[in-house]
Amino acid sequence: MGCERRATEKAGLRALRRITAWLTAVVALLTSLVVTNSPAMAADLPYGPYTCANGYVWRDAYAGDQVCVTPAIRTQTATENALGPSRREPGGGPYGPDTCKQGYVWRETRPSDHVCVPPSSRDQAYSDNSSAHLRLADPGATPRGGVSISTTLNQLGGRLFANGSGLTPYGAVTFSAVGIGTTRPYGLGTLYADAYGNLPGWQHVADVWCRSYQTGPATIVVLDVRTGLVTTAGTTTAFLHCG
């Protein structure tokens, strides 16, 4: 009887080891799948979510400025940074210590950018900020920001609404859709942040018409024009909801 019991115990241990090994392999497989399908790897962008489209480079007006511009504008921006101090009024003026000399204005690639430049450079900075989402390799791969969207579906598609925070006070906020079969982000509408940088309540962004060829949800891209910062706000099924 003792021999039979020991044999049974050994068989049970062998079975337990096989089960443990199987579970370990399953866990390892699941872990590898999670890593393989992570958003960062799926995007496959060499310089992260703000990788520029071909022909563009980061502006680098300040540390962390990843607005995509032409190489010529990046060179111009670096020159402006170097010349900026010489274009300020010695001792300051009506706009504080950063008051510019006659003929120069603040560049304002973001509200705190007080580098003194010719007016044409400020216009250029605004134009580049306004096009920031169009110059990314994949604007839909940018991280989630402080804005969220909500969709009310109807027979023709749906209505898109947004609220959120963390925006430039009184700044324009534009909305676009990617993943709907167009080569460029599809413009939806513009809202304006309040004095606190918020979009209070659920504000109407656009009425969205369904597309018969649409097979999945679209990603909504948000651009804070005053800073050129591009983020995402979630997805909507309005483009594929027909009837």
Short mmCIF file of C-alpha atoms in Angstrom, two decimals:
data_model
loop_
_atom_site.label_atom_id
_atom_site.label_comp_id
_atom_site.label_asym_id
_atom_site.label_seq_id
_atom_site.Cartn_x
_atom_site.Cartn_y
_atom_site.Cartn_z
CA MET A 1 0.00 0.00 0.00
CA GLY A 2 2.85 2.37 0.86
CA CYS A 3 4.48 1.86 -2.53
CA GLU A 4 1.20 2.49 -4.34
CA ARG A 5 0.65 5.71 -2.34
CA ARG A 6 4.14 6.97 -3.14
CA ALA A 7 3.64 6.20 -6.82
CA THR A 8 0.35 8.09 -6.81
CA GLU A 9 1.99 11.05 -5.11
CA LYS A 10 4.80 11.10 -7.68
CA ALA A 11 2.30 10.98 -10.52
CA GLY A 12 0.40 13.86 -8.96
CA LEU A 13 3.58 15.91 -8.63
CA ARG A 14 4.45 15.28 -12.27
CA ALA A 15 0.97 16.39 -13.33
CA LEU A 16 1.24 19.51 -11.15
CA ARG A 17 4.59 20.39 -12.72
CA ARG A 18 3.12 20.02 -16.21
CA ILE A 19 0.18 22.29 -15.32
CA THR A 20 2.52 24.87 -13.77
CA ALA A 21 4.73 24.86 -16.86
CA TRP A 22 1.69 25.24 -19.12
CA LEU A 23 0.37 28.19 -17.07
CA THR A 24 3.79 29.84 -17.16
CA ALA A 25 3.90 29.54 -20.93
CA VAL A 26 0.38 30.99 -21.27
CA VAL A 27 1.28 33.97 -19.07
CA ALA A 28 4.44 34.59 -21.08
CA LEU A 29 2.48 34.45 -24.34
CA LEU A 30 -0.17 36.87 -23.10
CA THR A 31 2.51 39.24 -21.86
CA SER A 32 4.23 39.24 -25.22
CA LEU A 33 0.93 39.93 -26.97
CA VAL A 34 0.23 42.91 -24.72
CA VAL A 35 3.67 44.36 -25.40
CA THR A 36 3.45 43.71 -29.12
CA ASN A 37 0.09 45.47 -29.39
CA SER A 38 0.98 48.48 -27.26
CA PRO A 39 0.04 51.82 -28.92
CA ALA A 40 3.64 53.05 -29.04
CA MET A 41 4.77 50.01 -31.06
CA ALA A 42 1.66 49.99 -33.23
CA ALA A 43 2.31 53.62 -34.24
CA ASP A 44 5.86 52.70 -35.32
CA LEU A 45 6.99 56.33 -35.35
CA PRO A 46 10.76 56.88 -35.15
CA TYR A 47 10.59 60.06 -33.02
CA GLY A 48 7.50 59.35 -30.96
CA PRO A 49 3.92 60.60 -31.42
CA TYR A 50 5.07 64.01 -32.69
CA THR A 51 7.19 62.63 -35.53
CA CYS A 52 6.93 65.07 -38.44
CA ALA A 53 5.76 64.18 -41.91
CA ASN A 54 8.39 64.03 -44.62
CA GLY A 55 9.88 67.45 -45.33
CA TYR A 56 9.27 68.93 -41.88
CA VAL A 57 11.31 69.21 -38.69
CA TRP A 58 10.61 70.39 -35.15
CA ARG A 59 10.69 74.16 -34.78
CA ASP A 60 12.54 74.16 -31.43
CA ALA A 61 11.55 77.73 -30.53
CA TYR A 62 11.86 76.60 -26.89
CA ALA A 63 12.66 73.36 -25.09
CA GLY A 64 9.93 70.86 -26.00
CA ASP A 65 8.59 72.77 -29.02
CA GLN A 66 7.59 69.97 -31.41
CA VAL A 67 5.57 71.97 -33.91
CA CYS A 68 6.60 70.79 -37.37
CA VAL A 69 7.98 73.43 -39.74
CA THR A 70 10.21 73.60 -42.78
CA PRO A 71 13.97 73.39 -42.17
CA ALA A 72 14.26 77.04 -43.23
CA ILE A 73 11.86 78.14 -40.50
CA ARG A 74 13.74 76.14 -37.88
CA THR A 75 16.95 77.91 -38.92
CA GLN A 76 15.16 81.26 -38.83
CA THR A 77 13.79 80.48 -35.37
CA ALA A 78 17.25 79.68 -34.02
CA THR A 79 18.54 82.98 -35.41
CA GLU A 80 15.66 84.86 -33.80
CA ASN A 81 16.42 83.25 -30.43
CA ALA A 82 20.01 84.43 -30.69
CA LEU A 83 19.08 87.99 -31.72
CA GLY A 84 16.10 88.34 -29.40
CA PRO A 85 17.87 90.04 -26.47
CA SER A 86 19.36 92.71 -28.74
CA ARG A 87 15.88 93.61 -29.96
CA ARG A 88 14.50 94.48 -26.50
CA GLU A 89 14.27 98.00 -25.14
CA PRO A 90 17.14 98.54 -22.68
CA GLY A 91 15.61 98.85 -19.23
CA GLY A 92 12.21 97.63 -20.40
CA GLY A 93 9.13 99.64 -21.29
CA PRO A 94 5.32 99.65 -21.23
CA TYR A 95 5.16 95.85 -21.60
CA GLY A 96 7.69 95.11 -18.89
CA PRO A 97 11.30 93.94 -19.22
CA ASP A 98 10.55 92.10 -22.47
CA THR A 99 9.28 95.20 -24.27
CA CYS A 100 10.56 95.11 -27.86
CA LYS A 101 12.29 97.92 -29.71
CA GLN A 102 10.34 99.83 -32.33
CA GLY A 103 9.58 97.61 -35.33
CA TYR A 104 9.60 94.33 -33.40
CA VAL A 105 6.87 92.28 -31.68
CA TRP A 106 6.75 89.18 -29.54
CA ARG A 107 6.92 86.02 -31.63
CA GLU A 108 4.30 84.15 -29.55
CA THR A 109 4.81 80.58 -30.70
CA ARG A 110 3.10 80.17 -27.33
CA PRO A 111 1.76 82.94 -25.06
CA SER A 112 4.96 83.06 -23.00
CA ASP A 113 7.24 83.35 -26.05
CA HIS A 114 8.48 86.96 -25.80
CA VAL A 115 11.35 86.72 -28.28
CA CYS A 116 11.33 89.97 -30.28
CA VAL A 117 10.93 89.44 -34.03
CA PRO A 118 9.65 91.28 -37.11
CA PRO A 119 5.84 91.18 -37.40
CA SER A 120 6.12 88.76 -40.33
CA SER A 121 7.76 86.18 -38.02
CA ARG A 122 4.85 86.37 -35.59
CA ASP A 123 2.45 85.81 -38.49
CA GLN A 124 4.61 82.84 -39.55
CA ALA A 125 4.48 81.37 -36.04
CA TYR A 126 0.68 81.61 -35.98
CA SER A 127 0.45 80.00 -39.41
CA ASP A 128 2.76 77.15 -38.39
CA ASN A 129 0.78 76.56 -35.18
CA SER A 130 -2.47 76.48 -37.16
CA SER A 131 -1.06 73.78 -39.46
CA ALA A 132 0.61 71.69 -36.74
CA HIS A 133 -1.84 68.76 -37.01
CA LEU A 134 -1.45 68.64 -40.80
CA ARG A 135 2.32 68.17 -40.63
CA LEU A 136 2.52 65.17 -38.32
CA ALA A 137 3.28 61.71 -39.65
CA ASP A 138 0.27 60.37 -37.70
CA PRO A 139 -1.79 62.96 -35.78
CA GLY A 140 -4.03 60.15 -34.52
CA ALA A 141 -1.07 58.73 -32.56
CA THR A 142 -0.72 61.82 -30.35
CA PRO A 143 -1.60 61.35 -26.66
CA ARG A 144 -4.95 62.12 -25.07
CA GLY A 145 -5.24 65.70 -23.90
CA GLY A 146 -7.66 67.49 -21.62
CA VAL A 147 -10.53 67.50 -24.13
CA SER A 148 -13.14 64.75 -24.45
CA ILE A 149 -15.79 64.17 -27.09
CA SER A 150 -19.31 62.80 -27.06
CA THR A 151 -21.43 61.66 -30.01
CA THR A 152 -25.19 61.69 -30.46
CA LEU A 153 -26.06 59.37 -33.35
CA ASN A 154 -28.84 59.95 -35.87
CA GLN A 155 -29.95 58.51 -39.22
CA LEU A 156 -27.46 60.61 -41.19
CA GLY A 157 -24.47 60.13 -38.92
CA GLY A 158 -24.32 62.07 -35.70
CA ARG A 159 -23.56 65.25 -33.79
CA LEU A 160 -20.19 65.74 -32.14
CA PHE A 161 -19.78 67.58 -28.82
CA ALA A 162 -16.69 68.43 -26.75
CA ASN A 163 -15.69 69.69 -23.33
CA GLY A 164 -12.41 69.85 -21.48
CA SER A 165 -9.67 71.90 -19.88
CA GLY A 166 -5.95 72.67 -20.04
CA LEU A 167 -6.23 74.89 -23.11
CA THR A 168 -4.90 78.38 -23.78
CA PRO A 169 -7.28 80.97 -22.26
CA TYR A 170 -9.42 82.57 -24.96
CA GLY A 171 -7.58 80.50 -27.57
CA ALA A 172 -8.99 78.85 -30.69
CA VAL A 173 -9.33 75.05 -30.53
CA THR A 174 -9.80 73.19 -33.81
CA PHE A 175 -11.15 69.67 -34.26
CA SER A 176 -10.36 67.20 -37.04
CA ALA A 177 -11.01 63.54 -37.77
CA VAL A 178 -8.50 60.96 -38.96
CA GLY A 179 -9.06 57.40 -40.11
CA ILE A 180 -11.92 58.18 -42.50
CA GLY A 181 -10.20 57.48 -45.81
CA THR A 182 -8.73 60.95 -46.36
CA THR A 183 -5.00 61.59 -46.63
CA ARG A 184 -5.19 64.68 -44.39
CA PRO A 185 -7.09 65.29 -41.16
CA TYR A 186 -10.70 66.17 -42.00
CA GLY A 187 -11.63 69.53 -40.48
CA LEU A 188 -14.72 69.53 -38.27
CA GLY A 189 -14.96 72.85 -36.49
CA THR A 190 -13.49 75.41 -34.11
CA LEU A 191 -14.34 76.30 -30.52
CA TYR A 192 -12.84 78.88 -28.17
CA ALA A 193 -11.61 78.29 -24.64
CA ASP A 194 -12.84 80.55 -21.86
CA ALA A 195 -10.73 82.73 -19.56
CA TYR A 196 -9.66 79.65 -17.61
CA GLY A 197 -8.65 77.57 -20.61
CA ASN A 198 -11.79 75.42 -20.43
CA LEU A 199 -14.49 74.29 -22.83
CA PRO A 200 -17.34 74.32 -20.29
CA GLY A 201 -20.32 72.04 -20.76
CA TRP A 202 -20.71 69.96 -23.88
CA GLN A 203 -20.29 72.32 -26.82
CA HIS A 204 -21.39 71.44 -30.33
CA VAL A 205 -18.41 70.87 -32.65
CA ALA A 206 -19.95 69.60 -35.87
CA ASP A 207 -22.67 67.58 -37.54
CA VAL A 208 -21.05 64.46 -39.03
CA TRP A 209 -22.35 62.71 -42.13
CA CYS A 210 -21.93 58.95 -42.36
CA ARG A 211 -19.79 57.40 -45.08
CA SER A 212 -20.86 54.13 -46.65
CA TYR A 213 -17.28 52.91 -47.00
CA GLN A 214 -16.34 53.60 -43.37
CA THR A 215 -15.48 50.39 -41.51
CA GLY A 216 -14.37 51.62 -38.08
CA PRO A 217 -14.45 54.55 -35.68
CA ALA A 218 -12.63 57.78 -36.44
CA THR A 219 -10.13 59.40 -34.09
CA ILE A 220 -10.76 63.03 -33.17
CA VAL A 221 -7.68 65.28 -33.16
CA VAL A 222 -7.57 68.51 -31.15
CA LEU A 223 -5.29 71.48 -31.91
CA ASP A 224 -4.67 74.31 -29.44
CA VAL A 225 -3.80 76.98 -32.00
CA ARG A 226 -2.05 79.37 -29.61
CA THR A 227 0.54 76.72 -28.71
CA GLY A 228 0.42 74.37 -31.71
CA LEU A 229 -0.11 71.43 -29.35
CA VAL A 230 -1.88 68.48 -30.97
CA THR A 231 -3.69 65.85 -28.87
CA THR A 232 -6.51 63.37 -29.32
CA ALA A 233 -9.94 63.41 -27.68
CA GLY A 234 -11.23 59.89 -28.29
CA THR A 235 -13.14 58.23 -31.13
CA THR A 236 -16.56 58.53 -32.74
CA THR A 237 -18.69 56.05 -34.68
CA ALA A 238 -20.74 58.79 -36.36
CA PHE A 239 -18.92 58.40 -39.70
CA LEU A 240 -20.00 54.76 -40.01
CA HIS A 241 -23.54 55.09 -38.61
CA CYS A 242 -25.91 55.19 -41.59
CA GLY A 243 -29.62 54.67 -40.94
#
